[in-house]
Amino acid sequence: MNTRGMRRVVAAAGLAVASLGLVACGNQTPAGGAPSQGVSTPAPSTAPTKPQPSTSMPIKPSTQPPTVTPSTGPTASPTKTVQPPTVSPTRPPTVTRLANAMLLTGKEVAASDPKRGWTTTSAASRSICGKSATQGNGVQGRLTRSFTNELDASGGQWLTRYQTPAAAKTAYEQIVATIKSCKAFVPGETHARKLTENRTLAVGDATAILRWYDYPKPNDPGSEDGGFPYAVTRKGTVVSVIAFGEMGKGIAPAHWEALAQTAAAKLP
């Protein structure tokens, strides 16, 4: 047999063996069971499972502010302790100290009534209406100064201090009332007296100008007349009294008013 013939015999034999193998595999019966019907179980799928879309609606965040639940604590207001009002201590009234600088000087008197030669003097002066015409009750301090022209006129100033402005006001009214009545130092039988000035000035807290005029009676034609002006000023707790006396009519009313204003301006 040639080579080609040998190849055909080998090929035919290979086909026969393959057919026998297939029949044997298909007819094999497992132990204790029915013969196989040739149904094969598919292998599990290894493809990735796609997620199923959700059918529920998405939840939107709330835009409303959170609700604050009020506290359920006690509703009764706590009892407040009432503190008594604070009382500030009462300050004592300011005390005004009298000083010589508050008194008129001889130069100031001379300037108010020029060409009369007024100067200060150490001689005590007096008023024709007495001590009650220069000070009131409850005096806390006193200063005086006297003046003269070294001829026929003299005078003085009295400063008195009181505890309160109300006390000074009372003293001022007492002094003015005393001067108006002027029961002291009454003129002799040959003279009479009359009040020729009784007015007020808007100076200090209050200022009164009063002037007494003594004149001779007909039974004494040779006697001199006399002028006695007063100026009373109240300012705060201080009262100032100026009282002059001289032969004749006395200091002219305009000059006396200027002197009263100068004296009042020196008070504190």
XYZ file of N, CA and C in Angstrom:
804
model
N 0.888 -1.189 0.000
C 0.000 0.000 0.000
C 0.889 1.190 0.000
N 0.504 2.150 -0.873
C 1.342 3.354 -0.955
C 1.029 4.307 0.152
N 1.693 5.401 0.194
C 1.566 6.401 1.296
C 0.222 7.051 1.284
N -0.286 7.356 0.065
C -1.613 8.018 0.006
C -2.644 7.082 0.559
N -2.578 5.812 0.238
C -3.570 4.873 0.730
C -3.506 4.745 2.231
N -2.326 4.772 2.779
C -2.161 4.711 4.235
C -2.812 5.918 4.894
N -2.691 7.094 4.367
C -3.287 8.326 4.954
C -4.786 8.223 4.979
N -5.392 7.659 3.929
C -6.845 7.530 3.886
C -7.309 6.559 4.949
N -6.587 5.388 5.118
C -7.001 4.395 6.112
C -6.913 4.993 7.486
N -5.870 5.773 7.781
C -5.698 6.416 9.122
C -6.773 7.426 9.355
N -7.149 8.192 8.348
C -8.185 9.225 8.503
C -9.501 8.583 8.754
N -9.813 7.460 8.045
C -11.095 6.807 8.259
C -11.145 6.223 9.626
N -10.069 5.644 10.079
C -10.049 5.093 11.440
C -10.242 6.158 12.479
N -9.691 7.319 12.313
C -9.837 8.470 13.285
C -11.280 8.884 13.357
N -11.995 8.919 12.249
C -13.393 9.352 12.234
C -14.232 8.359 12.971
N -13.936 7.049 12.806
C -14.728 6.029 13.495
C -14.551 6.114 14.974
N -13.370 6.339 15.467
C -13.116 6.468 16.916
C -13.825 7.656 17.460
N -13.856 8.767 16.746
C -14.524 9.992 17.217
C -15.999 9.760 17.340
N -16.609 9.004 16.417
C -18.062 8.758 16.477
C -18.389 7.917 17.679
N -17.607 6.907 18.006
C -17.835 6.069 19.179
C -17.741 6.880 20.445
N -16.850 7.821 20.526
C -16.701 8.685 21.739
C -17.929 9.514 21.962
N -18.528 10.032 20.937
C -19.697 10.904 21.080
C -20.871 10.112 21.584
N -21.058 8.863 21.041
C -22.190 8.040 21.462
C -22.019 7.643 22.913
N -20.878 7.323 23.327
C -20.657 6.930 24.726
C -20.961 8.045 25.663
N -20.605 9.288 25.361
C -20.846 10.447 26.257
C -22.314 10.700 26.339
N -23.077 10.545 25.279
C -24.486 10.886 25.298
C -25.307 9.840 25.990
N -24.896 8.614 26.124
C -25.704 7.562 26.730
C -25.283 7.242 28.132
N -24.368 8.006 28.734
C -23.892 7.710 30.092
C -24.966 8.066 31.101
N -25.378 7.100 31.985
C -26.422 7.332 32.997
C -25.779 7.498 34.343
N -26.120 8.613 35.107
C -25.551 8.790 36.416
C -26.108 7.780 37.366
N -25.359 7.466 38.429
C -25.739 6.427 39.382
C -26.961 6.822 40.138
N -27.982 5.838 40.201
C -29.184 6.059 40.985
C -30.111 7.051 40.375
N -30.055 7.444 39.147
C -30.955 8.463 38.600
C -31.430 8.109 37.223
N -32.327 8.883 36.667
C -32.866 8.693 35.330
C -31.847 9.092 34.324
N -31.986 8.579 33.167
C -31.045 8.967 32.122
C -31.162 10.413 31.781
N -30.064 11.054 31.436
C -30.029 12.488 31.082
C -30.713 12.723 29.779
N -31.482 13.805 29.705
C -32.186 14.188 28.488
C -31.354 15.086 27.634
N -30.184 15.391 28.016
C -29.304 16.232 27.197
C -29.563 17.706 27.335
N -30.300 18.085 28.441
C -30.552 19.538 28.657
C -29.439 20.093 29.508
N -28.784 21.052 29.018
C -27.665 21.678 29.755
C -28.127 22.929 30.492
N -27.587 23.202 31.699
C -27.929 24.409 32.506
C -27.036 25.554 32.093
N -27.664 26.620 31.646
C -26.814 27.751 31.195
C -25.984 28.292 32.353
N -24.820 28.714 32.013
C -23.908 29.309 33.037
C -24.433 30.651 33.499
N -24.212 30.950 34.743
C -24.699 32.288 35.238
C -24.047 33.435 34.490
N -24.889 34.459 34.248
C -24.395 35.628 33.490
C -23.441 36.433 34.350
N -22.362 36.808 33.744
C -21.360 37.638 34.451
C -21.451 39.108 34.072
N -22.472 39.475 33.239
C -22.621 40.901 32.836
C -23.109 41.716 34.033
N -22.639 42.937 34.228
C -23.059 43.790 35.368
C -24.531 44.150 35.285
N -25.191 44.079 36.410
C -26.625 44.423 36.478
C -26.792 45.924 36.529
N -27.599 46.462 35.627
C -27.850 47.907 35.604
C -28.838 48.265 36.690
N -28.590 49.336 37.448
C -29.541 49.723 38.509
C -30.840 50.203 37.923
N -31.917 49.779 38.554
C -33.231 50.204 38.086
C -33.486 51.636 38.549
N -34.042 52.458 37.651
C -34.339 53.843 38.059
C -35.388 53.883 39.147
N -35.195 54.828 40.163
C -36.144 54.948 41.260
C -37.388 55.666 40.809
N -38.516 55.175 41.267
C -39.794 55.780 40.892
C -40.297 56.762 41.941
N -39.560 56.890 43.087
C -40.026 57.827 44.129
C -39.509 59.221 43.845
N -40.307 60.236 44.263
C -39.943 61.630 44.037
C -38.848 62.025 45.015
N -37.862 62.817 44.540
C -36.803 63.267 45.471
C -37.372 64.194 46.532
N -36.824 64.142 47.738
C -37.287 64.988 48.849
C -36.522 66.304 48.828
N -37.292 67.410 48.687
C -36.669 68.735 48.674
C -36.475 69.217 50.108
N -35.328 69.866 50.361
C -35.130 70.388 51.732
C -36.122 71.501 52.035
N -36.593 71.577 53.272
C -37.568 72.602 53.654
C -36.888 73.962 53.736
N -37.625 74.972 53.246
C -37.108 76.351 53.318
C -37.695 77.113 54.500
N -38.612 76.511 55.263
C -39.207 77.183 56.416
C -38.244 77.142 57.597
N -38.179 78.260 58.360
C -37.306 78.240 59.543
C -37.841 77.269 60.572
N -36.970 76.742 61.371
C -37.428 75.783 62.379
C -38.373 76.431 63.368
N -39.384 75.716 63.752
C -40.360 76.229 64.714
C -39.784 76.137 66.121
N -39.807 77.301 66.805
C -39.267 77.345 68.170
C -40.406 77.165 69.131
N -40.347 76.163 69.902
C -41.393 75.897 70.886
C -41.124 76.730 72.124
N -42.096 77.610 72.521
C -41.853 78.447 73.712
C -41.676 77.601 74.946
N -40.891 78.155 75.818
C -40.626 77.457 77.067
C -41.893 77.331 77.887
N -42.047 76.249 78.522
C -43.220 76.014 79.356
C -42.905 76.203 80.823
N -41.903 77.050 81.091
C -41.504 77.280 82.472
C -42.564 78.064 83.215
N -42.288 78.475 84.434
C -43.285 79.218 85.229
C -43.556 80.575 84.613
N -44.827 80.978 84.609
C -45.236 82.254 84.001
C -45.257 83.389 84.999
N -45.160 83.111 86.253
C -45.210 84.180 87.262
C -43.915 84.975 87.238
N -44.047 86.339 87.221
C -42.860 87.200 87.236
C -42.197 87.128 88.593
N -40.867 87.126 88.602
C -40.180 87.078 89.905
C -40.443 88.346 90.696
N -40.529 88.240 91.975
C -40.783 89.385 92.845
C -39.549 90.266 92.912
N -39.747 91.585 92.571
C -38.628 92.528 92.603
C -38.541 93.172 93.974
N -37.338 93.311 94.443
C -37.111 93.967 95.722
C -37.018 95.465 95.502
N -37.923 96.213 96.099
C -37.958 97.668 95.936
C -36.948 98.286 96.884
N -35.969 98.979 96.288
C -34.955 99.639 97.098
C -35.455 101.004 97.523
N -35.228 101.407 98.739
C -35.647 102.761 99.152
C -34.864 103.811 98.393
N -35.497 104.954 98.076
C -34.788 106.001 97.323
C -33.573 106.510 98.080
N -32.528 106.773 97.307
C -31.293 107.284 97.902
C -31.460 108.769 98.210
N -31.240 109.131 99.415
C -31.374 110.519 99.850
C -29.990 111.123 99.967
N -29.749 112.140 99.123
C -28.457 112.816 99.177
C -28.400 113.695 100.421
N -27.282 113.734 101.065
C -27.193 114.597 102.255
C -27.344 116.059 101.871
N -28.080 116.782 102.683
C -28.315 118.206 102.424
C -27.051 118.996 102.724
N -26.630 119.747 101.718
C -25.425 120.555 101.913
C -25.789 121.848 102.640
N -24.969 122.249 103.564
C -25.254 123.518 104.234
C -25.090 124.674 103.260
N -25.849 125.746 103.470
C -25.725 126.881 102.549
C -24.315 127.468 102.573
N -23.912 127.976 101.436
C -22.581 128.575 101.335
C -22.501 129.813 102.227
N -21.488 129.857 103.042
C -21.321 130.972 103.976
C -20.513 132.076 103.301
N -21.082 133.272 103.309
C -20.391 134.427 102.750
C -19.615 135.130 103.856
N -18.327 135.166 103.702
C -17.496 135.831 104.695
C -17.367 137.306 104.338
N -17.584 138.135 105.318
C -17.428 139.572 105.081
C -15.945 139.916 105.001
N -15.646 140.859 104.127
C -14.263 141.307 103.936
C -14.253 142.820 103.762
N -13.151 143.444 104.145
C -13.039 144.903 104.026
C -13.180 145.365 102.580
N -12.870 144.462 101.633
C -12.986 144.836 100.222
C -14.431 145.096 99.819
N -15.385 144.646 100.635
C -16.799 144.879 100.333
C -17.264 146.266 100.765
N -16.458 146.947 101.555
C -16.831 148.270 102.047
C -16.411 149.365 101.064
N -17.143 150.456 101.069
C -16.756 151.621 100.276
C -15.430 152.185 100.794
N -14.671 152.776 99.892
C -13.436 153.471 100.283
C -13.680 154.979 100.255
N -12.759 155.728 100.872
C -12.887 157.185 100.850
C -12.848 157.728 99.435
N -12.022 157.113 98.561
C -11.929 157.575 97.171
C -13.232 157.347 96.410
N -13.890 156.238 96.705
C -15.160 155.947 96.020
C -16.249 156.923 96.465
N -16.254 157.257 97.730
C -17.230 158.239 98.207
C -16.937 159.604 97.578
N -15.636 159.962 97.527
C -15.260 161.251 96.931
C -15.616 161.306 95.450
N -15.483 160.171 94.733
C -15.818 160.151 93.307
C -17.319 160.296 93.086
N -18.129 159.750 93.988
C -19.581 159.839 93.844
C -20.098 161.232 94.204
N -19.409 161.914 95.108
C -19.817 163.265 95.517
C -18.596 164.165 95.463
N -18.183 164.556 94.253
C -16.908 165.275 94.078
C -16.904 166.664 94.723
N -15.681 167.135 94.940
C -15.416 168.479 95.469
C -15.963 168.678 96.875
N -16.116 167.556 97.591
C -16.589 167.671 98.966
C -15.525 167.234 99.966
N -14.415 166.656 99.477
C -13.303 166.295 100.352
C -13.575 165.081 101.232
N -14.281 164.085 100.737
C -14.590 162.910 101.549
C -13.370 162.014 101.744
N -13.200 161.517 102.980
C -12.141 160.556 103.324
C -12.691 159.591 104.367
N -11.932 158.550 104.610
C -12.308 157.637 105.693
C -11.829 158.217 107.020
N -12.465 157.759 108.093
C -12.101 158.217 109.424
C -12.261 157.083 110.416
N -11.497 157.173 111.490
C -11.585 156.145 112.522
C -12.693 156.435 113.526
N -13.280 157.594 113.453
C -14.357 157.946 114.378
C -15.600 157.116 114.058
N -16.274 156.661 115.092
C -17.485 155.859 114.894
C -18.605 156.743 114.369
N -19.322 156.209 113.434
C -20.448 156.963 112.876
C -21.750 156.408 113.443
N -22.795 157.153 113.337
C -24.094 156.717 113.805
C -25.162 157.208 112.837
N -26.313 156.560 112.925
C -27.439 156.988 112.088
C -28.476 157.656 112.973
N -29.207 158.594 112.399
C -30.183 159.336 113.198
C -31.362 158.457 113.625
N -31.527 157.301 112.942
C -32.659 156.425 113.264
C -32.271 155.257 114.165
N -31.047 155.281 114.711
C -30.650 154.298 115.700
C -30.054 153.012 115.124
N -29.676 152.104 116.051
C -29.008 150.859 115.674
C -29.908 149.965 114.818
N -31.190 149.973 115.071
C -32.112 149.126 114.311
C -32.219 149.558 112.853
N -31.684 150.737 112.532
C -31.693 151.209 111.149
C -30.455 150.762 110.391
N -29.551 150.035 111.072
C -28.330 149.574 110.403
C -28.171 148.052 110.415
N -28.954 147.336 111.239
C -28.845 145.885 111.258
C -30.150 145.258 111.730
N -30.363 143.991 111.321
C -31.549 143.265 111.745
C -31.207 142.245 112.811
N -32.111 141.294 113.012
C -31.910 140.248 114.020
C -31.120 139.079 113.432
N -30.428 138.352 114.316
C -29.699 137.158 113.887
C -28.453 137.462 113.084
N -27.717 138.491 113.478
C -26.505 138.875 112.755
C -25.426 137.805 112.956
N -24.807 137.356 111.854
C -23.732 136.365 111.891
C -22.345 136.996 111.742
N -22.300 138.227 111.263
C -21.026 138.935 111.094
C -21.297 140.403 110.812
N -20.322 141.250 111.141
C -20.541 142.700 110.999
C -19.234 143.392 110.657
N -19.304 144.372 109.749
C -18.181 145.256 109.411
C -18.717 146.664 109.250
N -17.915 147.656 109.656
C -18.323 149.056 109.488
C -17.130 149.895 109.035
N -17.451 151.010 108.419
C -16.421 151.989 108.038
C -17.068 153.370 108.060
N -16.307 154.367 108.560
C -16.838 155.722 108.704
C -16.178 156.668 107.709
N -16.890 157.755 107.363
C -16.418 158.748 106.395
C -16.707 160.153 106.921
N -15.925 161.088 106.454
C -16.128 162.481 106.853
C -15.589 163.404 105.783
N -16.097 164.626 105.763
C -15.497 165.650 104.893
C -14.710 166.650 105.736
N -14.579 166.305 107.041
C -13.804 167.078 108.011
C -14.346 168.486 108.229
N -15.600 168.687 107.842
C -16.233 169.983 108.090
C -17.593 169.782 108.760
N -18.638 169.645 107.933
C -19.982 169.600 108.491
C -20.765 168.335 108.114
N -20.045 167.325 107.597
C -20.744 166.113 107.160
C -19.967 164.875 107.584
N -20.693 163.835 107.848
C -20.097 162.543 108.194
C -21.083 161.443 107.804
N -20.582 160.228 107.847
C -21.445 159.118 107.473
C -20.747 157.801 107.714
N -21.386 156.743 107.341
C -20.796 155.435 107.536
C -21.518 154.362 106.720
N -20.870 153.198 106.650
C -21.465 152.037 105.998
C -21.420 150.875 106.971
N -22.521 150.100 107.018
C -22.631 148.943 107.880
C -22.933 147.715 107.008
N -22.091 146.700 107.142
C -22.331 145.421 106.472
C -22.682 144.383 107.525
N -23.777 143.683 107.337
C -24.161 142.603 108.235
C -24.462 141.353 107.421
N -24.049 140.211 107.964
C -24.255 138.920 107.301
C -25.220 138.075 108.115
N -26.053 137.271 107.394
C -27.076 136.447 108.038
C -26.924 134.990 107.589
N -27.616 134.106 108.298
C -27.442 132.676 108.068
C -27.913 132.247 106.675
N -29.022 132.794 106.223
C -29.603 132.407 104.936
C -30.088 133.652 104.195
N -30.311 133.537 102.878
C -30.897 134.665 102.149
C -32.263 135.077 102.705
N -33.042 134.086 103.188
C -34.348 134.422 103.766
C -34.178 135.268 105.022
N -33.175 134.922 105.851
C -32.922 135.723 107.054
C -32.441 137.116 106.688
N -31.648 137.225 105.633
C -31.191 138.544 105.173
C -32.364 139.370 104.660
N -33.292 138.718 103.992
C -34.477 139.428 103.489
C -35.313 139.974 104.648
N -35.455 139.166 105.690
C -36.201 139.625 106.868
C -35.507 140.816 107.520
N -34.185 140.736 107.639
C -33.429 141.843 108.233
C -33.565 143.108 107.383
N -33.482 142.953 106.064
C -33.622 144.093 105.152
C -34.971 144.787 105.361
N -36.022 144.000 105.467
C -37.354 144.597 105.644
C -37.479 145.282 106.995
N -36.854 144.712 108.026
C -36.878 145.348 109.341
C -36.158 146.689 109.317
N -34.992 146.715 108.657
C -34.205 147.949 108.591
C -34.963 149.039 107.842
N -35.532 148.682 106.700
C -36.279 149.673 105.906
C -37.468 150.207 106.709
N -38.179 149.312 107.409
C -39.331 149.758 108.207
C -38.893 150.695 109.329
N -37.741 150.395 109.938
C -37.235 151.262 111.010
C -36.889 152.641 110.481
N -36.230 152.697 109.313
C -35.842 153.987 108.742
C -37.083 154.809 108.375
N -38.085 154.139 107.846
C -39.295 154.870 107.452
C -40.000 155.487 108.673
N -40.021 154.765 109.754
C -40.681 155.314 110.950
C -39.772 156.280 111.707
N -38.471 155.963 111.776
C -37.438 156.792 112.388
C -37.895 157.431 113.710
N -38.128 156.560 114.694
C -38.583 157.031 115.991
C -37.421 157.416 116.908
N -36.211 157.031 116.512
C -35.053 157.364 117.325
C -34.490 158.715 116.907
N -33.784 159.324 117.853
C -33.113 160.591 117.598
C -34.090 161.634 117.015
N -35.186 161.796 117.705
C -36.216 162.746 117.260
C -35.673 164.172 117.420
N -35.921 165.045 116.439
C -35.428 166.428 116.547
C -36.027 167.158 117.767
N -35.338 168.185 118.155
C -35.805 168.979 119.299
C -37.099 169.722 118.964
N -37.539 170.448 119.948
C -38.796 171.191 119.807
C -38.748 172.256 118.731
N -37.550 172.673 118.372
C -37.431 173.738 117.381
C -37.338 173.210 115.950
N -37.345 171.864 115.775
C -37.201 171.265 114.435
C -38.313 170.243 114.165
N -38.516 170.011 112.866
C -39.453 168.982 112.410
C -38.735 168.122 111.369
N -39.329 167.003 111.056
C -38.683 166.072 110.124
C -39.729 165.542 109.144
N -39.269 165.366 107.902
C -40.147 164.757 106.894
C -39.314 163.879 105.955
N -39.974 162.847 105.405
C -39.322 161.903 104.485
C -39.457 162.450 103.068
N -38.340 162.867 102.493
C -38.384 163.473 101.161
C -38.067 162.479 100.029
N -37.475 161.339 100.335
C -37.209 160.297 99.326
C -37.621 158.942 99.874
N -38.312 158.185 99.041
C -38.721 156.831 99.408
C -38.924 156.053 98.094
N -37.853 155.468 97.600
C -37.914 154.797 96.298
C -36.981 153.587 96.293
N -37.091 152.802 95.255
C -36.260 151.604 95.124
C -35.467 151.648 93.826
N -34.357 150.906 93.813
C -33.511 150.769 92.629
C -33.385 149.296 92.261
N -33.213 149.037 90.983
C -32.995 147.662 90.516
C -31.510 147.325 90.649
N -31.052 147.274 91.885
C -29.643 147.011 92.196
C -29.597 145.932 93.272
N -28.690 144.930 93.094
C -28.637 143.826 94.038
C -29.934 143.040 93.991
N -30.252 142.363 95.100
C -31.543 141.685 95.197
C -32.653 142.680 95.507
N -32.311 143.733 96.221
C -33.275 144.799 96.540
C -32.489 145.984 97.086
N -32.891 147.168 96.685
C -32.237 148.391 97.170
C -33.307 149.452 97.408
N -33.239 150.079 98.572
C -34.179 151.153 98.920
C -33.385 152.415 99.245
N -33.882 153.555 98.763
C -33.284 154.859 99.077
C -34.337 155.667 99.833
N -33.948 156.128 101.014
C -34.833 156.948 101.840
C -34.041 158.154 102.334
N -34.693 159.287 102.446
C -34.001 160.505 102.898
C -34.919 161.278 103.842
N -34.341 161.551 105.027
C -35.027 162.401 105.979
C -34.469 163.823 105.891
N -35.392 164.753 106.069
C -34.987 166.160 106.023
C -35.459 166.832 107.313
N -34.489 167.328 108.081
C -34.807 168.074 109.295
C -34.807 169.566 108.962
N -35.797 170.240 109.404
C -35.883 171.670 109.111
C -36.344 172.409 110.387
N -35.915 173.668 110.514
C -36.265 174.430 111.723
C -37.720 174.901 111.685
N -38.310 174.987 112.838
C -39.661 175.507 112.952
C -39.613 177.040 112.953
N -40.750 177.665 112.736
C -40.758 179.140 112.709
C -40.277 179.784 114.003
N -40.405 179.021 115.117
C -39.961 179.608 116.375
C -38.452 179.575 116.538
N -37.752 179.012 115.532
C -36.288 178.983 115.583
C -35.759 179.302 114.191
N -35.956 180.560 113.787
C -35.608 180.916 112.404
C -34.122 180.857 112.100
N -33.293 180.880 113.074
C -31.857 180.891 112.826
C -31.226 179.508 112.776
N -31.985 178.447 113.000
C -31.411 177.094 113.039
C -31.152 176.556 111.630
N -30.197 175.683 111.568
C -29.851 175.032 110.291
C -30.748 173.821 110.041
N -30.977 173.544 108.775
C -31.664 172.297 108.429
C -30.609 171.210 108.218
N -31.047 170.026 108.034
C -30.097 168.938 107.869
C -30.645 167.818 106.965
N -29.740 167.198 106.221
C -30.135 166.106 105.333
C -29.554 164.766 105.813
N -30.362 163.707 105.792
C -29.954 162.386 106.279
C -30.405 161.294 105.300
N -29.602 161.048 104.287
C -29.973 160.027 103.305
C -29.568 158.611 103.758
N -30.339 157.624 103.324
C -30.072 156.207 103.571
C -30.118 155.444 102.242
N -29.262 154.425 102.146
C -29.319 153.481 101.018
C -29.142 152.081 101.616
N -30.164 151.245 101.447
C -30.157 149.892 102.003
C -30.199 148.892 100.838
N -29.203 147.998 100.783
C -29.123 146.999 99.703
C -28.996 145.606 100.291
N -29.754 144.685 99.718
C -29.658 143.270 100.091
C -29.168 142.474 98.884
N -28.187 141.593 99.156
C -27.682 140.702 98.114
C -27.244 139.395 98.757
N -27.965 138.331 98.449
C -27.645 137.042 99.064
C -27.904 137.073 100.548
N -26.875 136.812 101.339
C -27.003 136.800 102.802
C -26.438 138.067 103.440
N -26.137 139.078 102.655
C -25.503 140.301 103.165
C -26.436 141.494 102.962
N -26.450 142.359 103.950
C -27.206 143.611 103.877
C -26.235 144.761 104.098
N -26.302 145.752 103.212
C -25.458 146.949 103.318
C -26.350 148.162 103.600
N -25.916 148.963 104.563
C -26.636 150.203 104.896
C -25.643 151.356 104.844
N -25.982 152.392 104.071
C -25.185 153.625 104.040
C -26.056 154.723 104.647
N -25.518 155.431 105.612
C -26.273 156.504 106.269
C -25.342 157.693 106.475
N -25.736 158.850 105.944
C -24.941 160.067 106.078
C -25.801 161.139 106.750
N -25.144 162.143 107.256
C -25.855 163.289 107.822
C -24.977 164.524 107.717
N -25.593 165.650 107.392
C -24.823 166.887 107.277
C -25.745 168.097 107.378
N -25.130 169.201 107.566
C -25.899 170.431 107.609
C -26.384 170.772 106.207
N -27.563 171.339 106.114
C -28.097 171.703 104.804
C -28.927 170.560 104.228
N -29.050 170.556 102.935
C -29.889 169.560 102.244
C -29.234 168.178 102.188
N -27.942 168.089 102.354
C -27.253 166.816 102.258
C -26.802 166.533 100.828
N -26.178 165.385 100.613
C -25.698 164.992 99.286
C -26.850 165.020 98.282
N -26.578 165.544 97.115
C -27.612 165.619 96.082
C -28.143 164.225 95.754
N -29.454 164.096 95.453
C -30.042 162.777 95.157
C -29.298 161.999 94.070
N -28.856 162.639 92.992
C -28.154 161.927 91.908
C -26.824 161.376 92.401
N -26.098 162.149 93.230
C -24.820 161.687 93.764
C -25.040 160.530 94.751
N -26.109 160.639 95.534
C -26.378 159.576 96.496
C -26.740 158.257 95.794
N -27.469 158.357 94.726
C -27.813 157.151 93.965
C -26.569 156.502 93.367
N -25.635 157.321 92.860
C -24.382 156.776 92.323
C -23.592 156.065 93.410
N -23.595 156.640 94.635
C -22.884 156.017 95.749
C -23.542 154.683 96.128
N -24.871 154.628 96.104
C -25.591 153.391 96.428
C -25.276 152.297 95.414
N -25.194 152.643 94.154
C -24.875 151.650 93.123
C -23.444 151.143 93.267
N -22.516 152.051 93.626
C -21.123 151.624 93.841
C -21.020 150.661 94.999
N -21.733 150.932 96.080
C -21.707 150.066 97.258
C -22.305 148.686 96.937
N -23.398 148.675 96.179
C -24.052 147.401 95.843
C -23.177 146.543 94.938
N -22.413 147.170 94.046
C -21.556 146.427 93.127
C -20.409 145.716 93.856
N -20.085 146.116 95.065
C -18.983 145.518 95.804
C -19.431 144.293 96.623
N -20.728 144.052 96.682
C -21.210 142.905 97.449
C -21.036 141.611 96.668
N -20.782 140.485 97.331
C -20.544 139.226 96.646
C -21.823 138.668 96.002
